[in-house]
Short mmCIF file of C-alpha atoms and ligand atoms in Angstrom, two decimals:
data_model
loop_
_atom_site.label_atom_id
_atom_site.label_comp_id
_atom_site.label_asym_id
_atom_site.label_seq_id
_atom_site.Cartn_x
_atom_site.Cartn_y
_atom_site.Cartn_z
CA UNK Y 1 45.18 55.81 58.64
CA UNK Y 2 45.98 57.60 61.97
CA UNK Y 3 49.15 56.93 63.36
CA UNK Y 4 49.76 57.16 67.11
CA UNK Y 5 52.46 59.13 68.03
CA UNK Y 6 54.60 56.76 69.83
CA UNK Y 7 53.99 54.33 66.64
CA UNK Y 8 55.25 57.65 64.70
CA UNK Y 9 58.16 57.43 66.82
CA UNK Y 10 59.40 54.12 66.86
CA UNK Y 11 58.94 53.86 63.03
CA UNK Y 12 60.95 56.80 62.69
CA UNK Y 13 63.42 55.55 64.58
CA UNK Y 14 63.81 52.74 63.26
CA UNK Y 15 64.26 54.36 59.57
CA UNK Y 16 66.70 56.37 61.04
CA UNK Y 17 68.73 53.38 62.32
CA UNK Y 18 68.38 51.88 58.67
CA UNK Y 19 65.91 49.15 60.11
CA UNK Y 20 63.90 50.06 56.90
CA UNK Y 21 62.50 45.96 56.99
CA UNK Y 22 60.57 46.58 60.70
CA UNK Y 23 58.74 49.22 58.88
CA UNK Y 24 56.80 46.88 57.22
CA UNK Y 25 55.20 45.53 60.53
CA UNK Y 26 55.29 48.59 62.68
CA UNK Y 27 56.88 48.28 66.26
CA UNK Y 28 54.44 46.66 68.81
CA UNK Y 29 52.55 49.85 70.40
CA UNK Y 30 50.13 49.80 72.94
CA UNK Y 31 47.84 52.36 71.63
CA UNK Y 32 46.70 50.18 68.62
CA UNK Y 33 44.32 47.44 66.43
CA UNK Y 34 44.52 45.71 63.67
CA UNK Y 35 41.85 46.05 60.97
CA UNK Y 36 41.76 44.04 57.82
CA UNK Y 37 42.63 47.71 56.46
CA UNK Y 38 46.05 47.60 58.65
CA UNK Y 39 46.64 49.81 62.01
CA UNK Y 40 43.61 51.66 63.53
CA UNK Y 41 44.15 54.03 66.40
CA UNK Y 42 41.65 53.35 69.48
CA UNK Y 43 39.93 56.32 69.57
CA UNK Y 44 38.90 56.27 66.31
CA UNK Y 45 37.07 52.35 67.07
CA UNK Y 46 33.94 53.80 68.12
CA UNK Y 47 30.65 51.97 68.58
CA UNK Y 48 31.32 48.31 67.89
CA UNK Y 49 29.96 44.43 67.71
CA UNK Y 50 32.68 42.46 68.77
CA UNK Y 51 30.93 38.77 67.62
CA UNK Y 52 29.56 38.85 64.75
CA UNK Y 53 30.05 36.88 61.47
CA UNK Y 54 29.72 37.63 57.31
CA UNK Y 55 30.44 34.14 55.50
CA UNK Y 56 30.49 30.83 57.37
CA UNK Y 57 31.00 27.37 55.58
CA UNK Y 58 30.10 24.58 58.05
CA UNK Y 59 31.01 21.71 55.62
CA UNK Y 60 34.23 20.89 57.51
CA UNK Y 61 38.05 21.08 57.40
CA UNK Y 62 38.51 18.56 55.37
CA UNK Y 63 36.28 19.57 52.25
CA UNK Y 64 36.51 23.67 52.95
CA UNK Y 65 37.10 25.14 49.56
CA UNK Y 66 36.37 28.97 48.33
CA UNK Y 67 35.64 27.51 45.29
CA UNK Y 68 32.18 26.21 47.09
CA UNK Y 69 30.93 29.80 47.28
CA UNK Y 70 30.91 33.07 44.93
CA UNK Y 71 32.77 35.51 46.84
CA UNK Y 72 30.57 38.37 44.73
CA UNK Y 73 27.43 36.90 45.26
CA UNK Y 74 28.50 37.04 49.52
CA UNK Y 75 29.56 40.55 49.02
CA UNK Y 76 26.47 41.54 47.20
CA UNK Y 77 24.33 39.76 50.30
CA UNK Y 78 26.78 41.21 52.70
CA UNK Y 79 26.93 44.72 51.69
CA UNK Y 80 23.41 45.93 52.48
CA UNK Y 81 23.37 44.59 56.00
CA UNK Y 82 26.80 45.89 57.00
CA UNK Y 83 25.82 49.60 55.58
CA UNK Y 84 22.68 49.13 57.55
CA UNK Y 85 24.35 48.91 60.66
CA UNK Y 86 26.78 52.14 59.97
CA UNK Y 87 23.67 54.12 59.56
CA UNK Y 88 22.34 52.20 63.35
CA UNK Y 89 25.35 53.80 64.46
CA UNK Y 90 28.45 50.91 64.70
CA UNK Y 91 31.84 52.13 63.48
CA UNK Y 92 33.47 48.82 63.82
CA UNK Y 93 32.31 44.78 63.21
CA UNK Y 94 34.67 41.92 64.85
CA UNK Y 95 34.62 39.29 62.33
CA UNK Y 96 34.89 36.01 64.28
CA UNK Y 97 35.10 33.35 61.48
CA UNK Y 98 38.14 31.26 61.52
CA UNK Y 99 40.38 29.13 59.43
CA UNK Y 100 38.69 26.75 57.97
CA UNK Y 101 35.28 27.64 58.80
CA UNK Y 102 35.37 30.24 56.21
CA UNK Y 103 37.15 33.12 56.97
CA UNK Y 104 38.19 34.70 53.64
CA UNK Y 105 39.97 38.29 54.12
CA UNK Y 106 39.81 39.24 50.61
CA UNK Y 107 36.38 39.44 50.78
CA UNK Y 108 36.41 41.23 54.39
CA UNK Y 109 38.48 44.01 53.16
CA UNK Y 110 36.18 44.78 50.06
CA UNK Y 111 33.52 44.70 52.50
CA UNK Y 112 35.18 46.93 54.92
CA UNK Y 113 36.51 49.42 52.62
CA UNK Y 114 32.78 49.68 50.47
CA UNK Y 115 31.25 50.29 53.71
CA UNK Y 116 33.27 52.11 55.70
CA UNK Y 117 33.37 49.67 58.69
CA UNK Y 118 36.07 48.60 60.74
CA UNK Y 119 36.61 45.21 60.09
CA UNK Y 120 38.36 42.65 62.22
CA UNK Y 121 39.21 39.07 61.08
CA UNK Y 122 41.42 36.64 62.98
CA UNK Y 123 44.01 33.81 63.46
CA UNK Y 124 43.82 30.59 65.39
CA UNK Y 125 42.12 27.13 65.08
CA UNK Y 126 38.04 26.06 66.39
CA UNK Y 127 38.40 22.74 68.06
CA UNK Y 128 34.71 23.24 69.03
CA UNK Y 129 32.08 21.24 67.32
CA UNK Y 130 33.81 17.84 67.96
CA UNK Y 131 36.93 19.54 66.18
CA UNK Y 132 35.39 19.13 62.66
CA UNK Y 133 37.00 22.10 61.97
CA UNK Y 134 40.57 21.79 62.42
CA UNK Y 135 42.53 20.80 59.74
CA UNK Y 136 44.33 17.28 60.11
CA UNK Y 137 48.43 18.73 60.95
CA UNK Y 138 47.02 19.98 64.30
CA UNK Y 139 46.65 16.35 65.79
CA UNK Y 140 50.16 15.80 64.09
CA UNK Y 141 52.14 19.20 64.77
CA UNK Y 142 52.95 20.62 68.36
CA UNK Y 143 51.39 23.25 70.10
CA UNK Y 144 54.53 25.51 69.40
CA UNK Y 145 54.60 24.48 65.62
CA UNK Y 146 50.48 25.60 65.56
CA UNK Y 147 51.78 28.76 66.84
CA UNK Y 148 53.84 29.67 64.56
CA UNK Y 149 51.75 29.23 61.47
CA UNK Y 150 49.97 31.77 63.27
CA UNK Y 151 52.32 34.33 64.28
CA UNK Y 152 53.57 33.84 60.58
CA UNK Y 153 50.16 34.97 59.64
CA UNK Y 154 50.72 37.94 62.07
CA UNK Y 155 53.92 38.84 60.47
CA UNK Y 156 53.34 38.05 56.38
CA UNK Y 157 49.48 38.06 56.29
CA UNK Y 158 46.92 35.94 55.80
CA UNK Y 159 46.67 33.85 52.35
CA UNK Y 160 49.13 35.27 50.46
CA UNK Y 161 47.79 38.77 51.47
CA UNK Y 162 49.26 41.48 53.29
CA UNK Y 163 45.80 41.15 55.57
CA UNK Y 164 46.67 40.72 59.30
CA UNK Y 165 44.86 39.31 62.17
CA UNK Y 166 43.35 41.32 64.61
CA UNK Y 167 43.55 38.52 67.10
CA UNK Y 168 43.36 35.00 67.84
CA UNK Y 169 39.95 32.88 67.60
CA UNK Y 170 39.79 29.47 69.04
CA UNK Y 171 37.39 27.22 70.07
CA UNK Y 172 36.04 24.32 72.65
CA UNK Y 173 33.81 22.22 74.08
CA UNK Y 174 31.89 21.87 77.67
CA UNK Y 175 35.03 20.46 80.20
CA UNK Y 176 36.86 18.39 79.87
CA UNK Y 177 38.80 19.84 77.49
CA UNK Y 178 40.41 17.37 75.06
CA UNK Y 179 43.92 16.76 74.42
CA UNK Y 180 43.71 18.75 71.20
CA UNK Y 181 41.75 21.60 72.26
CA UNK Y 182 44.37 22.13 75.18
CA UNK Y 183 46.97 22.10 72.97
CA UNK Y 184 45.24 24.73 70.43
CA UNK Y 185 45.11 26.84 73.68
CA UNK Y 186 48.39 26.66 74.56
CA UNK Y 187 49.09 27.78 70.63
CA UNK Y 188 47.15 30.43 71.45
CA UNK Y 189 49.39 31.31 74.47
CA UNK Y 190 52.65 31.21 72.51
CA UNK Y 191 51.22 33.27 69.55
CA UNK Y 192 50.10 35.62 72.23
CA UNK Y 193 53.31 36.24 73.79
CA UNK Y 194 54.71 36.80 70.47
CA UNK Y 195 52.47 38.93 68.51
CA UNK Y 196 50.34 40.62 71.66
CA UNK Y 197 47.12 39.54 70.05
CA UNK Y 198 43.89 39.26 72.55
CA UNK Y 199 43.29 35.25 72.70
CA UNK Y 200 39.41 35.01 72.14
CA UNK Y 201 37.92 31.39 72.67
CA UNK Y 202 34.66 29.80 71.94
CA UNK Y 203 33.82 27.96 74.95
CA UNK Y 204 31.10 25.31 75.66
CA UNK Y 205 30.69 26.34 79.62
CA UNK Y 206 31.97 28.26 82.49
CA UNK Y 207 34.15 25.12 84.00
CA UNK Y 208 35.57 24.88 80.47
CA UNK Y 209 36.55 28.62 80.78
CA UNK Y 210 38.20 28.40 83.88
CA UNK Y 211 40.61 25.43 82.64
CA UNK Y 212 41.23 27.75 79.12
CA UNK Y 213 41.87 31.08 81.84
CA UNK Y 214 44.45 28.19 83.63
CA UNK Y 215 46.44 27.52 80.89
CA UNK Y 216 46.17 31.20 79.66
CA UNK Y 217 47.84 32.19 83.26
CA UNK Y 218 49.79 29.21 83.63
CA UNK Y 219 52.09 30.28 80.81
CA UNK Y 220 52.73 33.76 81.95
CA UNK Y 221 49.79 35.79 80.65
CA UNK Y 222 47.61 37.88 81.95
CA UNK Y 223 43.52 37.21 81.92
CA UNK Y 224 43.11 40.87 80.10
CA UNK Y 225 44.21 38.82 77.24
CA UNK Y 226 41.60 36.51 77.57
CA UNK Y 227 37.99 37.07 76.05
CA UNK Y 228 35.35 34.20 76.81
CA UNK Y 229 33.11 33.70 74.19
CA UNK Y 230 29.65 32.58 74.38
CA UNK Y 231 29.28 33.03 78.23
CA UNK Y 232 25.81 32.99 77.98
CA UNK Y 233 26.44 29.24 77.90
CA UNK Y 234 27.09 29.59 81.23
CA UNK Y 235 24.34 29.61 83.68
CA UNK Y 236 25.99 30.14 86.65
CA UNK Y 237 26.87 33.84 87.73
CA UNK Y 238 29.57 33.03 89.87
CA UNK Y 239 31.88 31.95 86.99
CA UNK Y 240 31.41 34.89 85.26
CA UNK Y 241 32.18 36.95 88.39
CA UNK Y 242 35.15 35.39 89.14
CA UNK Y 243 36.56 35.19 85.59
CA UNK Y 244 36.00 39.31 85.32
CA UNK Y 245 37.90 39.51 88.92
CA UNK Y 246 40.50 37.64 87.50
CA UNK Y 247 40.73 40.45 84.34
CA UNK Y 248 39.48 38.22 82.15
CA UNK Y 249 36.66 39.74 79.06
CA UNK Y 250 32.75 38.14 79.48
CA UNK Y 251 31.31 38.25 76.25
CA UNK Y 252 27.31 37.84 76.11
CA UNK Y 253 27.21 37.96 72.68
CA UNK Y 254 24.46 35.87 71.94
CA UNK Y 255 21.76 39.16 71.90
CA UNK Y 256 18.91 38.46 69.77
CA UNK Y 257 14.89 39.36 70.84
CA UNK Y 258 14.85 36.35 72.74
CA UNK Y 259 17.65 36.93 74.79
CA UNK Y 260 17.38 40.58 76.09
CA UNK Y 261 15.67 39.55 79.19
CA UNK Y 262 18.30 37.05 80.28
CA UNK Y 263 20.88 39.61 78.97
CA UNK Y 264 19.66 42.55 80.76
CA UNK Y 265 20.22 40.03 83.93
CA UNK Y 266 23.48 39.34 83.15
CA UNK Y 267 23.93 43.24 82.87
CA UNK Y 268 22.86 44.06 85.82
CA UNK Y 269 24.67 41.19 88.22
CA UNK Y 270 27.75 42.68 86.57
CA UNK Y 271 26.95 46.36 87.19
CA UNK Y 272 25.96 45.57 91.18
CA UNK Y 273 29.59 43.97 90.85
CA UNK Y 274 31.20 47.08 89.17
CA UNK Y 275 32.75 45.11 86.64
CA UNK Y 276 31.13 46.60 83.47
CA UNK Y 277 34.74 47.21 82.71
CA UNK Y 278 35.30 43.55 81.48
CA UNK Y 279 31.85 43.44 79.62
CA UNK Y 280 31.27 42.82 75.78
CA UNK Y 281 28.13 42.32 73.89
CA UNK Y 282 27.19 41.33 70.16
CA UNK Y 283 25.15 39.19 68.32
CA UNK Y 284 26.84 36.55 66.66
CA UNK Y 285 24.52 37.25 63.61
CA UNK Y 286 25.03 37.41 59.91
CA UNK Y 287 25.73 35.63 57.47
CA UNK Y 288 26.41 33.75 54.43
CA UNK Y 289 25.48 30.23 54.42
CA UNK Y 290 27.97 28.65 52.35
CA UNK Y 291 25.82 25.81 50.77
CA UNK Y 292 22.14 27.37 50.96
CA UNK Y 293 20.12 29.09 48.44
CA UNK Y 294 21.55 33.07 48.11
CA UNK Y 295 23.29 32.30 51.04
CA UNK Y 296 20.20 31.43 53.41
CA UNK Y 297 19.08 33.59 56.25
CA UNK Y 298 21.25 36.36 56.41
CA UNK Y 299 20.14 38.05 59.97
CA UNK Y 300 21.05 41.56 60.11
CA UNK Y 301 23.17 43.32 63.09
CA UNK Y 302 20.84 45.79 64.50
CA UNK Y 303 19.07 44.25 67.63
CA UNK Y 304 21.86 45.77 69.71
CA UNK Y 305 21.02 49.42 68.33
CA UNK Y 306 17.13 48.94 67.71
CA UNK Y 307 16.13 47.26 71.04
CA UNK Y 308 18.85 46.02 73.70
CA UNK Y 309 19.94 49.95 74.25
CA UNK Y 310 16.35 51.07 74.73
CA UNK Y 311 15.68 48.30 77.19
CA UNK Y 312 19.04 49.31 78.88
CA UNK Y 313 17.97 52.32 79.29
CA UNK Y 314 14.48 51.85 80.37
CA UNK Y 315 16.58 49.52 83.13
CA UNK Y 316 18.43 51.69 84.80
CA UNK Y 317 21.61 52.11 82.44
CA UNK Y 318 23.44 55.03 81.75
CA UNK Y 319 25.14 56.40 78.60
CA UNK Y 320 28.31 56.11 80.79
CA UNK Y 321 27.60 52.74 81.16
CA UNK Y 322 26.55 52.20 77.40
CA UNK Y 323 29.94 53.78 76.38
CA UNK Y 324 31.87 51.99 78.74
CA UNK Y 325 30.38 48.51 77.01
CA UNK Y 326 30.19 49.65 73.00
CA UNK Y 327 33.01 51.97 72.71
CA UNK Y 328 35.75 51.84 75.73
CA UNK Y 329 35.65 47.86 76.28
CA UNK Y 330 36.56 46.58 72.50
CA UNK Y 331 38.99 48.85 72.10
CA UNK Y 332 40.81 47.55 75.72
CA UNK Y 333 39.83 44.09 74.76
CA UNK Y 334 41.69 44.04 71.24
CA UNK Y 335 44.61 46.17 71.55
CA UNK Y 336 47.56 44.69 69.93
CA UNK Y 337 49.76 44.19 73.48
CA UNK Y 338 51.87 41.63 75.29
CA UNK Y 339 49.91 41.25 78.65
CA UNK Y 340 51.92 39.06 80.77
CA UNK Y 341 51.00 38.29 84.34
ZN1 LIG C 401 30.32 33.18 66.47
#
């Protein structure tokens, strides 16, 4: 595991002072991300899917239980399609499945150290979907007692693990944005400002994502922290525009066959607008269905590689730009770092 040299530093430091406890959870730097395998220097990120997912249970807070799937069986599934895209070329999969809807870190961190993937999972609550998926204390708790079951995660790991999160997943609906799902943002805001995770959030439209970027900034933090998922959702170019001005991450991560024309549009409104900088793109493929025969249809993570760069290329994109989107963006995007406004 590389450590940066200012990391090297502070840890040093503080072993010197006799602050032997902080070297447990190294110093905040801002050189660094958190993989299911602990700290990971950005350069060595590389190419990487920042949506994607491996095992998703949609049966619903309130009857989620491991003991509905056979974590072997997923890694067995799992395994073939995650080595097949290391050999496309990716260095490092995003793994967007939250609490509750599945997310099960043990598992990630076989799969991640079997095949040699970067692996991201996450903290945070999806109040999308109706909020099916949020367990029943987050209509009863406050947003700053949410928050810290989540920066306790960031501090003591996940599960009774010593697995961290890599940053925060949320999710909502089209606006209006319902009590709850405010209030799960405004977790996200206060975990944020503690821990310096990116605040990534599922979001039904683009009006939706400017009231999420509000409360984001109205609490002190800059958009860089922000990544809105699922903008494809949004039709309307102008939102998109304006949330990238603002700092803010657009991620079109809904790339399939289907959707490389309307992606290559996106693409290219945000290239005449030089803001490729605040681009992401992935899938949102995989994975285990929790409930279906061997785990359903398990769609692999290679479109990006096997036809969305071609057609980049054949439309005017550069490796420059290519790097810029696969390589320089995520790690920007989910470095560990308090970004107030
Ligand atoms: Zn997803």
């Amino acid at each position: 595991m590389p450590v940066s040299r200012r990391k090297f530093i502070s840890q040093s430091a503080c072993i010197a002072a006799g602050y032997l406890a902080f070297t447990k959870t190294p110093l905040y730097t801002d050189n660094d991300l958190m993989t299911v395998n602990g700290w990971m220097a950005k350069d060595q990120m590389g190419f990487t899917l920042t949506h994607e997912h491996i095992l998703v249970d949609f049966i619903g807070a309130a009857k989620i239980d491991p003991a509905r799937y056979d974590a072997n069986e997923v890694f067995r599934i799992a395994l073939p399609k995650l080595i097949s895209a290391k050999k496309k070329g990716c260095n490092t999969l995003i793994e967007c499945t939250p609490a509750y809807l599945g997310r099960d870190v043990q598992l990630l961190k076989r799969l991640a150290t079997v095949s040699g993937l970067n692996i991201f999972t996450n903290t945070g609550y999806y109040g999308a979907a109706g909020e099916k998926y949020l367990p029943a204390h987050t209509y009863t708790e406050t947003a700053e007692q949410i928050a810290a079951r989540w920066i306790d995660e960031w501090k003591n790991g996940i599960d009774n693990t010593a697995i961290k999160p890599g940053f925060i997943k949320s999710g909502v609906d089209k606006y209006p944005l319902s009590v709850v799902q405010q209030k799960i943002i405004e977790a996200a805001a206060i975990t944020h400002l503690t821990t310096g995770l990116t605040i990534g959030i599922h979001t039904g439209d683009g009006t939706a994502a400017m009231e999420e970027l509000r409360i984001i900034q109205s609490k002190g933090i800059a958009a860089e922290a922000w990544i809105w998922i699922h903008a494809q959702n949004e039709k309307n170019r102008e939102l998109h525009i304006r949330a990238a001005r603002a700092g803010g991450w657009i991620s079109f991560d809904g790339v399939s066959n289907e959707s490389i024309p309307d992606c290559l549009s996106f693409l290219k409104d945000m290239k005449s607008e030089n803001l490729l900088d605040h681009v992401l793109l992935s899938h949102d493929a995989g994975w285990y269905h929790v409930g279906e025969p061997n785990g359903g249809n398990y769609h692999d993570y290679n479109t990006i590689a096997d036809k969305l760069i071609p057609a980049m290329k054949e439309n005017g994109f550069d490796e420059k730009d290519i790097h810029q989107i696969f390589f320089s963006n995520p790690g920007k995007a989910f470095t560990v770092k308090i970004r107030k406004k």
